[in-house]
mmCIF file of C-alpha atoms and ligand atoms in Angstrom:
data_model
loop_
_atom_site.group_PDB
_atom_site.id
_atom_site.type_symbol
_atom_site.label_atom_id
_atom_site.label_comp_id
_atom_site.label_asym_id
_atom_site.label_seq_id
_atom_site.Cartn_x
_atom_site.Cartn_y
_atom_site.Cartn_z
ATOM 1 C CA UNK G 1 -21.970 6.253 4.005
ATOM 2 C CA UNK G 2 -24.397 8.818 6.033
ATOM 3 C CA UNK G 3 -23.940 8.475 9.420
ATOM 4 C CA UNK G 4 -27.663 8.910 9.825
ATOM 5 C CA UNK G 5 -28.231 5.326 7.797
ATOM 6 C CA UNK G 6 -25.395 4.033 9.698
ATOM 7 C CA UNK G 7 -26.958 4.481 12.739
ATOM 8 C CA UNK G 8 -30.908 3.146 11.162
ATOM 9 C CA UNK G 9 -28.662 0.096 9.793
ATOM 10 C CA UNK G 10 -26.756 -0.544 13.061
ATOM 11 C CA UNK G 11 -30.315 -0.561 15.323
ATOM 12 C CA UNK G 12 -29.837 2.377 17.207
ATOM 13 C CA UNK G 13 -33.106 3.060 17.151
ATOM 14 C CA UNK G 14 -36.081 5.030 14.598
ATOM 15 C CA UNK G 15 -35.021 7.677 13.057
ATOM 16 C CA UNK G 16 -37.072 10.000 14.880
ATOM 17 C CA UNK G 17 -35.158 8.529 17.872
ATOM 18 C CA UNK G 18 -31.837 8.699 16.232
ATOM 19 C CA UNK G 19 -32.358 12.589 15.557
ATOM 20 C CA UNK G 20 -32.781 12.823 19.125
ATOM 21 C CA UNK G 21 -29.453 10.805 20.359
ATOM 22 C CA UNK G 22 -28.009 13.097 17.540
ATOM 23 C CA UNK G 23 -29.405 16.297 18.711
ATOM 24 C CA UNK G 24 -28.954 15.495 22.558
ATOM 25 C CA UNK G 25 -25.130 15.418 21.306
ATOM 26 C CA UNK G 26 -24.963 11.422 22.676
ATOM 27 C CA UNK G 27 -23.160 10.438 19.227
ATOM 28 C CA UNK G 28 -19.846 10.716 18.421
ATOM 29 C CA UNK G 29 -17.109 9.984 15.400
ATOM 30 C CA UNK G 30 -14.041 9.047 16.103
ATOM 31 C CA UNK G 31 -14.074 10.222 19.535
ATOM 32 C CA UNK G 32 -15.719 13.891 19.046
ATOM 33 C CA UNK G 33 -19.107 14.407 19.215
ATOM 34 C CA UNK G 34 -21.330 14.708 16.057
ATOM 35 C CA UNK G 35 -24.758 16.196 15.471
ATOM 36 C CA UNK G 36 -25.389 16.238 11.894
ATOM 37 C CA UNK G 37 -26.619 13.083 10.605
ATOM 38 C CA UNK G 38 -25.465 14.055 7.288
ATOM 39 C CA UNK G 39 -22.013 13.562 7.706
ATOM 40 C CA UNK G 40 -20.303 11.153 5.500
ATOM 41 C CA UNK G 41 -18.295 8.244 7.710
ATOM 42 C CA UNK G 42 -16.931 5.169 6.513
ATOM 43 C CA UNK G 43 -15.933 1.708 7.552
ATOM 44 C CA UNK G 44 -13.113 2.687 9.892
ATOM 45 C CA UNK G 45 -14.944 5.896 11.742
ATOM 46 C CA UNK G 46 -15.774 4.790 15.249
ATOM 47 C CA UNK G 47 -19.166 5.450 16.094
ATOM 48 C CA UNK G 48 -20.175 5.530 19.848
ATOM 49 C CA UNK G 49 -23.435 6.085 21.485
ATOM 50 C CA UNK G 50 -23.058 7.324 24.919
ATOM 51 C CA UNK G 51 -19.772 6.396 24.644
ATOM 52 C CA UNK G 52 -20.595 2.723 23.802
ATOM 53 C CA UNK G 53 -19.284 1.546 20.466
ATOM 54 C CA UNK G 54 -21.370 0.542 17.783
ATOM 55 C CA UNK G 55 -19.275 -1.767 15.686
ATOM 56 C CA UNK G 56 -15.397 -2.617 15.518
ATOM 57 C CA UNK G 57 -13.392 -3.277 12.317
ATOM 58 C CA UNK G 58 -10.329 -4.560 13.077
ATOM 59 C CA UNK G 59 -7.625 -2.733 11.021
ATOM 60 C CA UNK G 60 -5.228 -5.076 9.758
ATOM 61 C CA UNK G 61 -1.763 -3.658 8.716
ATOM 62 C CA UNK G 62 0.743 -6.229 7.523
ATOM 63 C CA UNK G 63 4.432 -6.710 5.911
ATOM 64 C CA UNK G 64 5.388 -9.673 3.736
ATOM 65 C CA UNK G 65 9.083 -10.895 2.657
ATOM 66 C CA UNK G 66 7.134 -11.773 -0.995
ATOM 67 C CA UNK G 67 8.901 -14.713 -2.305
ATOM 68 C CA UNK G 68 9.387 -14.952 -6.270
ATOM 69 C CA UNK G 69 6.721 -16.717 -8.370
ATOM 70 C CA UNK G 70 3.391 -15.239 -6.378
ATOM 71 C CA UNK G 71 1.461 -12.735 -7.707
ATOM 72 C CA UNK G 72 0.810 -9.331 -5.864
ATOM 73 C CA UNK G 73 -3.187 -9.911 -6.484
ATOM 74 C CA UNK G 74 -6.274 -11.114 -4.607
ATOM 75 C CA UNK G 75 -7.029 -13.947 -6.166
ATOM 76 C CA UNK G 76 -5.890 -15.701 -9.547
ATOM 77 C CA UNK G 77 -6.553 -18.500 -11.698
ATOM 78 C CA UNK G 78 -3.442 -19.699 -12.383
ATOM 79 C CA UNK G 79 -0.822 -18.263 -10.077
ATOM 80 C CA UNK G 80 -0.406 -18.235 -6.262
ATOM 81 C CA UNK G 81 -0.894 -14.832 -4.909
ATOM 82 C CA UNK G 82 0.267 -12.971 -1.828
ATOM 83 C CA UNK G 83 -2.936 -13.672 0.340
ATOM 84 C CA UNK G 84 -2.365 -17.607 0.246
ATOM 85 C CA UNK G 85 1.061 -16.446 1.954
ATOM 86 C CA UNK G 86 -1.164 -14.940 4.765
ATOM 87 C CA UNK G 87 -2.442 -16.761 7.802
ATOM 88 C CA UNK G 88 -4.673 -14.423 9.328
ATOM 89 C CA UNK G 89 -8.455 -14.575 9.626
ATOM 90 C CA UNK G 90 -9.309 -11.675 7.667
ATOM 91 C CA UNK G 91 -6.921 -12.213 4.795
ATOM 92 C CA UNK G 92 -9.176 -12.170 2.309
ATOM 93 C CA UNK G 93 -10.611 -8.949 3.024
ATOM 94 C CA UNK G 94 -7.081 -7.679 2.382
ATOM 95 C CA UNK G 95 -5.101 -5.559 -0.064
ATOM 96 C CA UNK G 96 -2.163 -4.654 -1.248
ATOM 97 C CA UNK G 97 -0.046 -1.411 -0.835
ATOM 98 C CA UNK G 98 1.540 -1.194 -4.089
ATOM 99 C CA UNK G 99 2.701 -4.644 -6.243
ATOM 100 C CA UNK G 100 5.619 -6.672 -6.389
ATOM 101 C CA UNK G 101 6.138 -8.184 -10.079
ATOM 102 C CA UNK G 102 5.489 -12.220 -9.896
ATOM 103 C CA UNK G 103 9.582 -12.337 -9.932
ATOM 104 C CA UNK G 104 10.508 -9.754 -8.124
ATOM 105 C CA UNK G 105 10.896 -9.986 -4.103
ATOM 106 C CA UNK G 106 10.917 -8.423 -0.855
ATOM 107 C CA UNK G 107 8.705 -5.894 1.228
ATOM 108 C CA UNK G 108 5.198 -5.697 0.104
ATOM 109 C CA UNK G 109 2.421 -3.826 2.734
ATOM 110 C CA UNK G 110 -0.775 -5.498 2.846
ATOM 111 C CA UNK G 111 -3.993 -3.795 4.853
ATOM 112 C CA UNK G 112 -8.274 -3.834 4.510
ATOM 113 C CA UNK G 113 -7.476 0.060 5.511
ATOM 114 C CA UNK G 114 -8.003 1.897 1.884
ATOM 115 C CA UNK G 115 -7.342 5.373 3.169
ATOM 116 C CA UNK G 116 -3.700 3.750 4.891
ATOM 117 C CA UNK G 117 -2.917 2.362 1.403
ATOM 118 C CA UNK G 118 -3.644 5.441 -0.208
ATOM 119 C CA UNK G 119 -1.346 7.405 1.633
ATOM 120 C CA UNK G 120 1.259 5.260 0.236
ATOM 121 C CA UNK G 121 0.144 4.489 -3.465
ATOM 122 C CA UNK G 122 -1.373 8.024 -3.967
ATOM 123 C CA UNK G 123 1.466 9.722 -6.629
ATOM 124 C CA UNK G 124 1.079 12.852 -5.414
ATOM 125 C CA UNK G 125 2.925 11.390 -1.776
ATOM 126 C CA UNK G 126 6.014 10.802 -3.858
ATOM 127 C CA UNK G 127 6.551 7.394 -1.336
ATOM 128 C CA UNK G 128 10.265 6.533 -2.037
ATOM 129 C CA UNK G 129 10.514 2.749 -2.889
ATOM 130 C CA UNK G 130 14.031 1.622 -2.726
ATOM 131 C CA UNK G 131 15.401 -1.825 -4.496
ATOM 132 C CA UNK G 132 18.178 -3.929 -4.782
ATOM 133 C CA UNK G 133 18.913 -4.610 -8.543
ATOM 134 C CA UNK G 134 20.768 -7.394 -9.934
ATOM 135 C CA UNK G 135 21.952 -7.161 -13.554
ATOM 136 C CA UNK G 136 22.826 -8.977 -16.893
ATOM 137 C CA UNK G 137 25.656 -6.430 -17.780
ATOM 138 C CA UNK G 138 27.944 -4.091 -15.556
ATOM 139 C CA UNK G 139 26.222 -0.594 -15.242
ATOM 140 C CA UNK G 140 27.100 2.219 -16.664
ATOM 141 C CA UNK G 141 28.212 4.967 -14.624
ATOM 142 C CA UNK G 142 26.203 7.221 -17.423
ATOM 143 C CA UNK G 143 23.133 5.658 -16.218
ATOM 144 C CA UNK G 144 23.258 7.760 -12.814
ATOM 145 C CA UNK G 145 22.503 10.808 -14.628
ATOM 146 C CA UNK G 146 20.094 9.082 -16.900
ATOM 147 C CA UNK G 147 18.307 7.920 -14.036
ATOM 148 C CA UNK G 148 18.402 11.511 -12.143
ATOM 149 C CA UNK G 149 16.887 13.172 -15.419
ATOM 150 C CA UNK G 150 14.071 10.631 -15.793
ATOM 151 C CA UNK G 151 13.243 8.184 -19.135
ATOM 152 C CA UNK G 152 10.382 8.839 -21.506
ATOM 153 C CA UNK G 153 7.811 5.954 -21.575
ATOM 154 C CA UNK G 154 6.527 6.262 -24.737
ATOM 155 C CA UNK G 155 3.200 3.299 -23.962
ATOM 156 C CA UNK G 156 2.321 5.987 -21.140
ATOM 157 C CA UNK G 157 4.022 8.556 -22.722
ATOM 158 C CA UNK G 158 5.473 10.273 -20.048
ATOM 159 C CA UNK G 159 8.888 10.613 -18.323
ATOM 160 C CA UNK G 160 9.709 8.993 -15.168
ATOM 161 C CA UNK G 161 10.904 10.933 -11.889
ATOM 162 C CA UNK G 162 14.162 11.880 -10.438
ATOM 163 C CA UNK G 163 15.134 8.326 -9.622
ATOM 164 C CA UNK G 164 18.823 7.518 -7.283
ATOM 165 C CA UNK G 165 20.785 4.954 -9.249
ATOM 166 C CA UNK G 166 23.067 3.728 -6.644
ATOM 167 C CA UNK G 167 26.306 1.478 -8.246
ATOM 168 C CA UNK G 168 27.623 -1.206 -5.362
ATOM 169 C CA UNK G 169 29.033 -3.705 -7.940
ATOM 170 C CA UNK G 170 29.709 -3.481 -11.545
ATOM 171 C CA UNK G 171 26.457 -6.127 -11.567
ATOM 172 C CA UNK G 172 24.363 -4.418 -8.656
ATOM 173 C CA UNK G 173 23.098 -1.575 -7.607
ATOM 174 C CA UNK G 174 20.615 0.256 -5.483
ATOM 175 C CA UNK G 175 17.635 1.902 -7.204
ATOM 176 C CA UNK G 176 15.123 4.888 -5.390
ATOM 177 C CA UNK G 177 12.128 5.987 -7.135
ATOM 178 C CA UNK G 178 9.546 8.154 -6.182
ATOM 179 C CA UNK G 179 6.505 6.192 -8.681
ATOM 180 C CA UNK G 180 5.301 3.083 -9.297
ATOM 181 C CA UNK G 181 5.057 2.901 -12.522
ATOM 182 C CA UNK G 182 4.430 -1.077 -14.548
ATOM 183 C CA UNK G 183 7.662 -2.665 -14.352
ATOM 184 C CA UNK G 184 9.467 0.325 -14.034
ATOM 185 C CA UNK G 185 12.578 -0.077 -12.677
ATOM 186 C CA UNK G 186 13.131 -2.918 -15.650
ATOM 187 C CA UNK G 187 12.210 -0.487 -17.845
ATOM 188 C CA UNK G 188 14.527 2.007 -16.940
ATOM 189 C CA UNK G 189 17.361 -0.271 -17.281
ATOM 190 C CA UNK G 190 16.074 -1.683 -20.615
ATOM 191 C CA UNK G 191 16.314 2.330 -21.667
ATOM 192 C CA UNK G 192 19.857 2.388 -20.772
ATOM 193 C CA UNK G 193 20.473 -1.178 -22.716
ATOM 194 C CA UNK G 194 20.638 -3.207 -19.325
ATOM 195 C CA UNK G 195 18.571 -6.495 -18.355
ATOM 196 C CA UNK G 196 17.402 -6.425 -14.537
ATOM 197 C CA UNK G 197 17.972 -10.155 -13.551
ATOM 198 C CA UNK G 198 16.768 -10.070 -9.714
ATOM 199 C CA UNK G 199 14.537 -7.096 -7.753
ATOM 200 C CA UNK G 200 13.930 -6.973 -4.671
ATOM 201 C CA UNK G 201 12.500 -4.253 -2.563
ATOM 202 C CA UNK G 202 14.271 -3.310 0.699
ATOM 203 C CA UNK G 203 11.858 -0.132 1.608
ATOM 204 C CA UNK G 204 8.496 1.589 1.634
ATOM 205 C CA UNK G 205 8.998 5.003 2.744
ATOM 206 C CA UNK G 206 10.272 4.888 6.269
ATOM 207 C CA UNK G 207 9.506 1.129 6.519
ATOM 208 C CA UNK G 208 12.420 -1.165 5.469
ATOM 209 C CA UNK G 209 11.677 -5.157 5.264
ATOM 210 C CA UNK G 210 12.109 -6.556 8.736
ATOM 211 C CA UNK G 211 15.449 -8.612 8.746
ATOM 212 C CA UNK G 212 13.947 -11.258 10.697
ATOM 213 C CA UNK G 213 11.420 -12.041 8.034
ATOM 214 C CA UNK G 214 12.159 -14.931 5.758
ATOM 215 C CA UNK G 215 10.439 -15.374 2.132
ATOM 216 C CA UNK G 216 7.210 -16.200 2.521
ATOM 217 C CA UNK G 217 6.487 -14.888 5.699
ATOM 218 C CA UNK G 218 4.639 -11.788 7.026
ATOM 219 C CA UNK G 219 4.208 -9.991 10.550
ATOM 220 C CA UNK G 220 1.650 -7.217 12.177
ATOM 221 C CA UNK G 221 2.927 -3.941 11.839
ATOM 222 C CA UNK G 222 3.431 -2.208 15.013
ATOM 223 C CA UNK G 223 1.144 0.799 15.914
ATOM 224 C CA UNK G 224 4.486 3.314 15.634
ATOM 225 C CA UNK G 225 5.408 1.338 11.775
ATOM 226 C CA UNK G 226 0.821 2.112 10.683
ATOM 227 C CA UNK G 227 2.071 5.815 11.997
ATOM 228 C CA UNK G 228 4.603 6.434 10.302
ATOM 229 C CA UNK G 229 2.530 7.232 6.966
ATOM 230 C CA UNK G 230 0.521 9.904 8.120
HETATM 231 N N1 URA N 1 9.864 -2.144 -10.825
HETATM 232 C C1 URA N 1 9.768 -3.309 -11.498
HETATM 233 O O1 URA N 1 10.253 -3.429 -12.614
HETATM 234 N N2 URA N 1 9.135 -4.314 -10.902
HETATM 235 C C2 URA N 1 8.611 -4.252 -9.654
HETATM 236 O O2 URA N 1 8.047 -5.228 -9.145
HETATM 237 C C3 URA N 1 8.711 -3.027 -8.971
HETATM 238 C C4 URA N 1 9.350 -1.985 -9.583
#
């Protein structure tokens, strides 16, 4: 939005009188003064007029131990999602940072900030996701490599990225990937003739689940944890 039409919408005055609170330097964006009424804000710019604020959004950041069996979605017809999981009073102007399958478990990030979320869903940021992987058959130590050189997806047809294939038992191991691709990291063990059983996701970047979280329940994230994707 036009921070011109902001300031009509928000009452700060006619626009003849907004040019002048603009011009007189009295309006600023995000804490730096701002004369040209054509510059493009959005819902989490704060907008002061002589240093009063003119609206506050409260940015919500959250992390969830997702349970199995609720969907990483808004709403749904059939299915529980993540938000009935949240008590907080804007949880439904919430979304998610990257999806959990229904099954799968662990740390999903849940925020009404889009630009936050798109720091850590944009490919191009390479976010490492790490997951604890529980198998059908003992893993091949050829799959390491197999996972390092990446595995062609022919329904996207494309090949995954560099992904860490970490062996702690001859059922479980530790996956890293750099994507977030549909059910990828089944898919790369179906490639390799395996059958992921349980997933559950122990990291977002430089934000592992907090220990203290049981399924089903979430917690704020502290200032430092929002500024750590940046
Ligand atoms: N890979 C999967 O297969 N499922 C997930 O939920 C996340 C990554």
């Amino acid at each position: 939005m036009r921070l011109d039409r902001f300031l009509v919408r928000n009452d700060a005055g006619t626009c003849r009188e907004i040019r002048n609170l603009l011009d007189c330097g009295r309006v600023a964006v995000d804490g730096d003064i701002e004369t040209n009424g054509l510059r493009k804000i959005d819902r989490f710019s704060k907008i002061e007029v002589d240093g009063t604020p003119l609206q506050a959004v409260e940015a919500v950041y959250l992390m969830l131990h997702k349970p199995a069996g609720y969907l990483s979605a808004t709403s749904d017809p059939h299915h529980p999602t993540v938000i009935d999981l949240i008590d907080h009073p804007l949880r439904n102007e919430l979304h998610l940072a990257g999806r959990l399958d229904r099954a799968s478990t662990g740390l999903v990030l849940l925020t009404n900030d889009g630009r936050w979320s798109k720091r850590i869903t944009e490919p191009t940021k390479e976010i490492a996701k790490v997951y604890q992987v529980t198998t059908r058959d003992e893993i091949a130590a050829e799959s390491i490599a197999v996972f390092a050189i990446g595995i062609y997806f022919a329904y996207e047809d494309l090949t995954t990225r560099p992904a860490i294939l970490e062996i702690l038992a001859p059922r479980e191991a530790r996956v890293t990937i750099h994507e977030g691709r549909y059910h990828q990291v089944k898919r790369m063990f179906h490639a390799v003739g395996n059958q992921v059983l349980t997933l559950h996701r122990d990291r977002i970047g430089p934000l592992a689940l907090d220990a203290g979280l049981t399924p089903g329940a979430s917690r704020s994230l502290t200032p430092s944890e929002v500024a750590r994707f940046q």
